[in-house]
Coordinates of C-alpha atoms in Angstrom, one line a residue:
Chain A
K1 CA 2.9 -57.7 186.6
Q2 CA -0.6 -58.1 185.1
E3 CA -0.2 -60.6 182.4
V4 CA -4.3 -60.9 179.6
T5 CA -4.4 -63.2 177.6
Q6 CA -7.2 -63.9 174.8
I7 CA -8.9 -67.5 173.3
P8 CA -9.1 -68.0 171.0
A9 CA -6.6 -66.4 169.4
A10 CA -9.0 -66.5 166.0
L11 CA -12.7 -67.4 165.1
S12 CA -14.4 -68.5 162.2
V13 CA -18.4 -68.4 162.3
P14 CA -21.1 -68.6 159.6
E15 CA -22.9 -65.2 159.4
G16 CA -25.5 -65.1 162.5
E17 CA -24.2 -67.3 164.2
N18 CA -24.0 -65.6 167.9
L19 CA -19.3 -65.4 169.1
V20 CA -18.0 -65.2 172.7
L21 CA -15.0 -64.5 173.1
N22 CA -12.7 -65.5 175.8
C23 CA -10.5 -62.8 178.4
S24 CA -8.0 -64.1 181.1
F25 CA -5.9 -61.5 184.0
T26 CA -3.9 -62.8 186.5
D27 CA -4.3 -59.5 188.8
S28 CA -7.4 -59.2 190.4
A29 CA -6.8 -55.5 191.4
I30 CA -8.3 -53.8 188.2
Y31 CA -9.7 -50.6 188.2
N32 CA -12.1 -51.6 185.3
L33 CA -11.8 -53.2 181.9
Q34 CA -13.0 -52.6 177.9
W35 CA -13.2 -54.5 174.9
F36 CA -12.2 -52.5 171.9
R37 CA -12.7 -53.1 168.2
Q38 CA -9.6 -53.2 166.0
D39 CA -9.8 -53.5 162.4
P40 CA -6.3 -54.1 159.8
G41 CA -4.0 -51.2 160.1
K42 CA -6.0 -49.0 162.2
G43 CA -6.8 -47.6 165.7
L44 CA -9.0 -48.8 168.1
T45 CA -13.2 -48.3 169.2
S46 CA -14.1 -48.8 172.1
L47 CA -16.8 -50.9 172.1
L48 CA -17.6 -51.8 176.1
L49 CA -16.1 -49.9 179.5
I50 CA -17.1 -52.5 182.7
Q51 CA -16.3 -50.4 186.2
S52 CA -14.9 -53.1 188.4
S53 CA -17.7 -52.4 190.8
Q54 CA -20.1 -53.9 187.5
R55 CA -20.7 -57.8 186.5
E56 CA -22.0 -56.8 182.9
Q57 CA -22.4 -54.4 180.0
T58 CA -24.7 -54.2 177.0
S59 CA -24.9 -52.3 174.1
G60 CA -27.0 -53.5 171.3
R61 CA -25.9 -57.1 169.8
L62 CA -22.7 -57.0 172.1
N63 CA -22.7 -58.1 176.3
A64 CA -20.3 -58.2 178.4
S65 CA -19.7 -60.0 181.6
L66 CA -17.2 -59.2 184.3
D67 CA -16.1 -62.2 187.1
K68 CA -13.1 -59.9 188.3
S69 CA -12.4 -62.6 191.5
S70 CA -11.8 -65.2 188.7
G71 CA -10.2 -63.4 186.2
R72 CA -12.2 -63.7 183.6
S73 CA -14.6 -61.6 181.3
T74 CA -16.5 -62.6 178.2
L75 CA -17.5 -61.0 175.4
Y76 CA -21.2 -62.3 173.1
I77 CA -21.8 -60.7 170.4
A78 CA -25.4 -61.5 169.1
A79 CA -26.0 -62.4 165.4
S80 CA -22.7 -62.1 163.9
Q81 CA -23.1 -60.2 160.9
P82 CA -19.8 -60.2 158.1
G83 CA -19.4 -56.1 158.9
D84 CA -18.6 -57.6 162.5
S85 CA -14.8 -58.8 160.9
A86 CA -11.9 -57.6 162.9
T87 CA -9.7 -58.2 166.3
Y88 CA -10.8 -57.4 169.1
L89 CA -8.7 -57.4 172.2
C90 CA -9.3 -57.1 175.9
A91 CA -7.8 -54.5 178.4
V92 CA -7.5 -54.4 182.3
F93 CA -6.9 -51.1 184.1
N94 CA -4.8 -50.5 186.6
D95 CA -2.0 -48.3 187.2
Y96 CA -2.2 -46.0 185.1
K97 CA -2.0 -47.6 182.1
L98 CA -3.9 -50.4 179.8
S99 CA -2.7 -54.0 180.0
F100 CA -4.5 -55.5 176.2
G101 CA -3.8 -58.8 175.6
A102 CA -2.9 -60.3 171.9
G103 CA -6.4 -59.8 170.7
T104 CA -9.3 -62.2 168.9
T105 CA -9.3 -61.8 165.5
V106 CA -12.9 -62.5 163.7
T107 CA -14.5 -64.0 160.6
V108 CA -17.8 -63.6 159.6
R109 CA -18.5 -65.5 156.5
A110 CA -21.7 -64.1 154.6
Chain B
E1 CA -16.5 -33.0 170.0
T2 CA -13.6 -33.5 168.4
G3 CA -11.6 -36.9 168.5
V4 CA -8.8 -37.8 169.1
T5 CA -6.2 -37.3 166.5
Q6 CA -2.6 -38.1 165.4
S7 CA 0.2 -37.0 162.7
P8 CA 1.8 -38.1 160.4
T9 CA -0.6 -41.3 159.7
H10 CA 2.9 -42.9 157.7
L11 CA 6.5 -42.8 158.6
I12 CA 9.5 -44.4 157.3
K13 CA 13.3 -44.0 158.9
T14 CA 16.2 -45.1 159.1
R15 CA 18.0 -46.8 162.1
G16 CA 20.0 -44.9 164.2
Q17 CA 17.4 -41.3 163.1
Q18 CA 15.3 -39.8 165.3
V19 CA 11.3 -39.4 165.0
T20 CA 8.5 -37.4 166.5
L21 CA 4.4 -38.5 166.3
R22 CA 2.1 -36.0 167.3
C23 CA -1.4 -36.5 168.9
S24 CA -4.2 -34.7 169.4
S25 CA -6.4 -35.7 173.0
Q26 CA -10.0 -35.1 172.8
S27 CA -11.6 -32.2 173.9
G28 CA -11.4 -31.6 178.0
H29 CA -9.2 -34.7 178.6
N30 CA -6.3 -34.0 180.0
T31 CA -4.1 -37.1 180.1
V32 CA -2.9 -39.0 177.1
S33 CA -1.3 -42.1 177.5
W34 CA 1.6 -44.4 174.5
Y35 CA 1.1 -47.6 173.6
Q36 CA 3.4 -49.5 171.3
Q37 CA 1.6 -52.0 168.9
A38 CA 4.2 -54.6 166.7
L39 CA 2.7 -56.9 164.4
G40 CA 0.1 -59.3 165.3
Q41 CA 0.5 -58.3 169.2
G42 CA -1.2 -55.8 171.7
P43 CA -0.6 -52.8 172.5
Q44 CA 2.1 -51.9 175.2
F45 CA 2.0 -49.2 176.9
I46 CA 4.9 -47.0 176.8
F47 CA 4.1 -43.7 179.3
Q48 CA 0.9 -41.3 180.0
Y49 CA 0.7 -37.8 180.8
Y50 CA -1.1 -35.7 182.7
R51 CA -0.4 -31.8 183.1
E52 CA 2.9 -31.7 180.8
E53 CA 4.3 -34.3 183.6
E54 CA 5.2 -38.0 183.1
N55 CA 2.7 -39.8 185.4
G56 CA 3.5 -43.5 185.2
R57 CA 5.9 -45.6 182.7
G58 CA 6.4 -49.0 180.9
N59 CA 9.2 -51.1 180.3
F60 CA 10.7 -49.3 177.2
P61 CA 14.0 -47.2 177.8
P62 CA 15.1 -44.0 178.0
R63 CA 15.6 -43.2 174.1
F64 CA 11.8 -43.4 173.9
S65 CA 10.2 -39.7 176.0
G66 CA 7.7 -37.5 175.8
L67 CA 6.2 -33.9 175.8
Q68 CA 2.5 -32.4 177.1
F69 CA 1.5 -29.2 176.1
P70 CA -0.2 -27.0 177.9
N71 CA -3.3 -27.7 175.7
Y72 CA -3.0 -31.2 176.2
S73 CA -1.9 -32.3 172.9
S74 CA 1.3 -34.7 173.4
E75 CA 4.4 -35.7 171.6
L76 CA 6.6 -39.1 171.4
N77 CA 10.2 -38.9 171.1
V78 CA 12.2 -42.0 169.3
N79 CA 15.6 -41.4 170.0
A80 CA 18.5 -44.2 167.8
L81 CA 15.8 -45.8 166.1
E82 CA 16.1 -49.4 165.8
L83 CA 14.3 -51.9 163.7
D84 CA 12.5 -53.4 166.5
D85 CA 10.8 -50.1 166.6
S86 CA 8.9 -50.2 164.3
A87 CA 5.3 -51.1 164.8
L88 CA 1.8 -48.7 165.0
Y89 CA 2.3 -46.1 167.5
L90 CA -1.3 -44.9 170.2
C91 CA -2.1 -42.3 171.2
A92 CA -5.3 -42.2 173.9
S93 CA -7.3 -39.7 176.0
S94 CA -8.6 -40.4 179.2
S95 CA -12.5 -40.0 180.0
V96 CA -12.3 -39.0 184.1
R97 CA -15.9 -40.8 184.8
T98 CA -18.1 -39.9 187.4
S99 CA -17.4 -43.5 189.4
G100 CA -13.1 -43.1 189.4
G101 CA -12.5 -44.5 186.5
Y102 CA -10.9 -44.0 183.4
E103 CA -11.5 -44.8 179.6
Q104 CA -9.3 -44.3 177.0
Y105 CA -10.1 -43.0 173.6
F106 CA -8.0 -43.8 171.1
G107 CA -6.7 -42.1 167.5
P108 CA -5.9 -43.9 164.4
G109 CA -2.2 -44.1 165.0
T110 CA 0.9 -43.9 163.0
R111 CA 2.6 -46.8 162.3
L112 CA 6.5 -46.0 161.7
T113 CA 8.5 -48.3 159.7
V114 CA 12.4 -48.5 160.6
T115 CA 14.5 -50.0 157.3

């Protein structure tokens, strides 16, 4: 059974600081890995998708890396802003489904 | 291009009742998956439908059932509601990428409260 862990569970940083969010998974036989953003009480917004054959993906201030062999992914958010405050979820795809971590709740202080 | 939509937004039911949640997939997507997200946790996979057939199921009892229609919209039905069924129910439709991976596009969710 795939287990996905996200550390830390919560993070508070001043505006402008870079954010580093970690994700680990136990079964390396994944098809892809997605990072999502979730605002309180809302649905999931896809941020980045990394295929299993890729090492990283970038979109604007966001960069995600994937090391499939060690079962790790890291999401970097550069120059954080108060609007980045949300819960960030990591999920891996295999066996027709996404398996999610519990998320990292980020607060960016103005 | 229309995104994934879900209805209703919020719902309050009493223990023992039955509920139906609805999802319209993103245009051009033929696969719909349902997830349950309890407060403070990550979403858990309930099941997936592909071309009107159940294509995979998570660790949920048979009182959780679903349908997919020819237009690829979907319903999630839950019978004999329990207090622990209170959660955010998320629907996701899938885009088959050229490389074979499946990017999931999520709807806004339905908040179900069971009292």
